[in-house]
Coordinates of C-alpha atoms in Angstrom, one line a residue:
M1310 CA -17.5 42.0 34.7
K1311 CA -19.3 39.0 36.1
A1312 CA -19.0 35.6 34.4
V1313 CA -22.2 34.2 32.9
Q1314 CA -22.6 30.4 34.2
A1315 CA -23.2 28.0 31.3
R1316 CA -26.9 27.3 30.5
R1317 CA -28.0 23.9 31.1
V1318 CA -29.7 22.7 27.8
V1319 CA -31.5 19.5 26.4
L1320 CA -31.6 19.7 22.5
D1321 CA -34.2 17.8 20.6
L1322 CA -33.0 15.3 18.2
P1323 CA -33.7 17.5 14.7
L1324 CA -31.9 20.1 16.0
L1325 CA -28.9 18.5 17.4
L1326 CA -28.9 16.6 14.2
Q1327 CA -28.9 20.0 12.3
A1328 CA -26.3 21.5 14.1
L1329 CA -24.0 18.5 13.8
L1330 CA -24.7 18.0 10.2
C1331 CA -25.3 21.4 8.5
S1332 CA -22.6 24.3 8.2
D1333 CA -25.1 27.2 8.0
D1334 CA -24.8 30.1 10.2
A1335 CA -27.3 28.9 12.7
A1336 CA -26.0 25.4 13.0
Q1337 CA -22.5 26.7 13.2
A1338 CA -23.5 29.0 16.3
L1339 CA -24.9 26.1 18.2
R1340 CA -22.0 23.8 17.8
Q1341 CA -20.0 26.5 19.2
A1342 CA -22.3 27.8 21.8
W1343 CA -21.6 23.8 23.2
Q1344 CA -18.2 23.9 22.2
S1345 CA -17.1 27.3 24.0
G1346 CA -18.7 26.7 27.2
A1347 CA -21.7 28.9 26.7
C1348 CA -24.2 25.9 27.3
V1349 CA -24.1 22.7 28.6
P1350 CA -26.0 20.0 26.9
L1351 CA -27.5 17.4 28.6
V1352 CA -27.9 13.8 27.5
N1353 CA -28.9 10.0 28.8
A1354 CA -28.5 6.7 27.7
E1355 CA -31.5 7.0 25.5
M1356 CA -30.5 10.1 23.8
A1357 CA -27.4 8.7 23.0
Q1358 CA -28.5 5.8 21.7
A1359 CA -31.1 8.1 19.7
L1360 CA -28.3 10.1 18.2
I1361 CA -26.1 6.8 17.1
T1362 CA -29.1 5.4 15.5
A1363 CA -29.9 8.3 13.8
L1364 CA -26.4 8.9 12.4
R1365 CA -26.4 5.6 11.2
F1366 CA -29.7 6.4 8.9
P1367 CA -28.8 4.6 5.5
R1368 CA -30.1 8.1 3.6
L1369 CA -27.4 10.0 5.7
A1370 CA -24.8 7.7 4.0
L1371 CA -22.4 8.7 6.6
S1372 CA -19.3 6.3 6.8
E1373 CA -18.5 4.7 10.3
V1374 CA -15.2 7.4 11.0
Q1375 CA -17.7 10.4 10.0
Q1376 CA -20.2 9.2 12.4
Q1377 CA -17.4 8.9 15.3
E1378 CA -16.2 12.4 13.9
L1379 CA -20.0 13.6 14.7
L1380 CA -20.1 12.4 17.8
A1381 CA -16.6 13.6 19.2
D1382 CA -17.9 17.0 17.9
F1383 CA -20.8 16.7 20.5
L1384 CA -20.5 14.2 23.3
P1385 CA -17.2 15.2 25.0
Y1386 CA -19.1 18.4 25.6
A1387 CA -22.1 17.1 27.1
E1388 CA -22.8 16.1 30.7
V1389 CA -24.0 12.7 31.0
V1390 CA -27.3 12.6 33.0
G1391 CA -28.0 9.2 34.9
P1392 CA -31.3 7.9 35.3
S1393 CA -34.0 9.4 37.4
A1394 CA -35.7 8.2 39.9
D1395 CA -39.2 9.1 38.3
R1396 CA -39.3 6.8 35.2
R1397 CA -42.6 8.0 33.9
R1398 CA -43.1 8.5 30.1
S1399 CA -45.6 10.7 28.7
R1400 CA -46.6 9.7 25.3
E1401 CA -46.5 13.5 24.8
A1402 CA -42.9 13.8 25.1
S1403 CA -39.6 13.1 23.3
H1404 CA -36.8 11.6 25.2
A1405 CA -35.4 15.0 25.1
L1406 CA -38.7 16.5 26.6
E1407 CA -38.3 13.8 29.0
L1408 CA -34.8 14.4 30.0
A1409 CA -35.7 18.1 30.4
L1410 CA -38.3 17.6 32.8
S1411 CA -36.6 15.3 34.7
P1412 CA -35.8 17.2 38.2
H1413 CA -32.6 15.0 37.9
A1414 CA -31.4 16.6 35.1
K1415 CA -31.9 20.2 36.2
A1416 CA -32.1 21.7 32.8
E1417 CA -32.9 25.3 32.8
L1418 CA -33.8 25.0 28.4
W1419 CA -35.0 22.2 26.4
L1420 CA -34.6 23.4 22.7
C1421 CA -36.8 22.3 20.0
S1422 CA -37.1 22.9 16.6
D1423 CA -40.6 21.7 15.9
P1424 CA -43.1 24.7 17.1
A1425 CA -45.9 22.3 17.4
L1426 CA -44.0 20.3 19.9
R1427 CA -42.3 22.9 21.6
L1428 CA -45.8 24.1 22.3
R1429 CA -46.9 20.5 23.9
G1430 CA -43.7 20.6 25.7
Q1431 CA -44.5 24.2 27.4
R1432 CA -48.0 22.8 28.6
L1433 CA -46.4 19.4 29.8
I1434 CA -43.5 21.8 31.8
S1435 CA -46.5 23.8 33.0
R1436 CA -48.4 20.8 34.0
R1437 CA -45.5 19.8 36.1
Q1438 CA -44.7 23.0 37.6
L1439 CA -41.3 23.8 36.4
P1440 CA -41.2 27.3 36.3
A1441 CA -37.1 27.6 35.6
L1442 CA -37.3 25.6 32.7
K1443 CA -38.1 27.0 29.2
G1444 CA -38.8 25.6 26.0
L1445 CA -37.0 27.8 23.2
S1446 CA -36.4 27.2 19.5
G1447 CA -32.7 27.3 18.2
E1448 CA -32.9 31.0 17.2
E1449 CA -34.5 32.3 20.3
F1450 CA -31.1 30.3 22.4
L1451 CA -28.7 31.9 20.2
A1452 CA -30.4 35.5 20.0
G1453 CA -30.5 35.0 24.0
L1454 CA -26.6 34.0 23.9
S1455 CA -25.7 36.8 21.6
S1456 CA -27.8 39.7 24.0
A1457 CA -25.7 37.6 27.1
G1458 CA -22.4 38.8 25.4
H1459 CA -21.4 35.2 24.5
D1460 CA -20.0 35.4 20.8
V1461 CA -21.2 32.3 19.2
T1462 CA -20.6 33.6 15.7
G1463 CA -17.0 31.9 15.8

């Protein structure tokens, strides 16, 4: 049996937070995907800072210890991507999409929970002529992992 190489993925912040903060089947499966090596999540400094800021949001009421535990559930599995020489910022794109669009990241998938943002992202991907990059929902990604033989259900 041929080993399947882990997909290089960029998760948008809402989807990443859902995976870290929720305990439903989809959130657990997504966490398991990066923890098992079925995918390699990509982050850069901007995304890491956005995650830290989001976890400090007062309405989440997370203690410092809880915040550190959640970061430890993700960051050790992520590949840190340094800054790209191309620092163009699109008003249409989130930090996650900008990272996915960066040729420096060599991302294969951009996972986005918002259908409207995913559609705008697909337009940017097409405009920048990056046929190897695909935008998917978390559910589509997990369905693809299941069909590829990765057990992401724990």
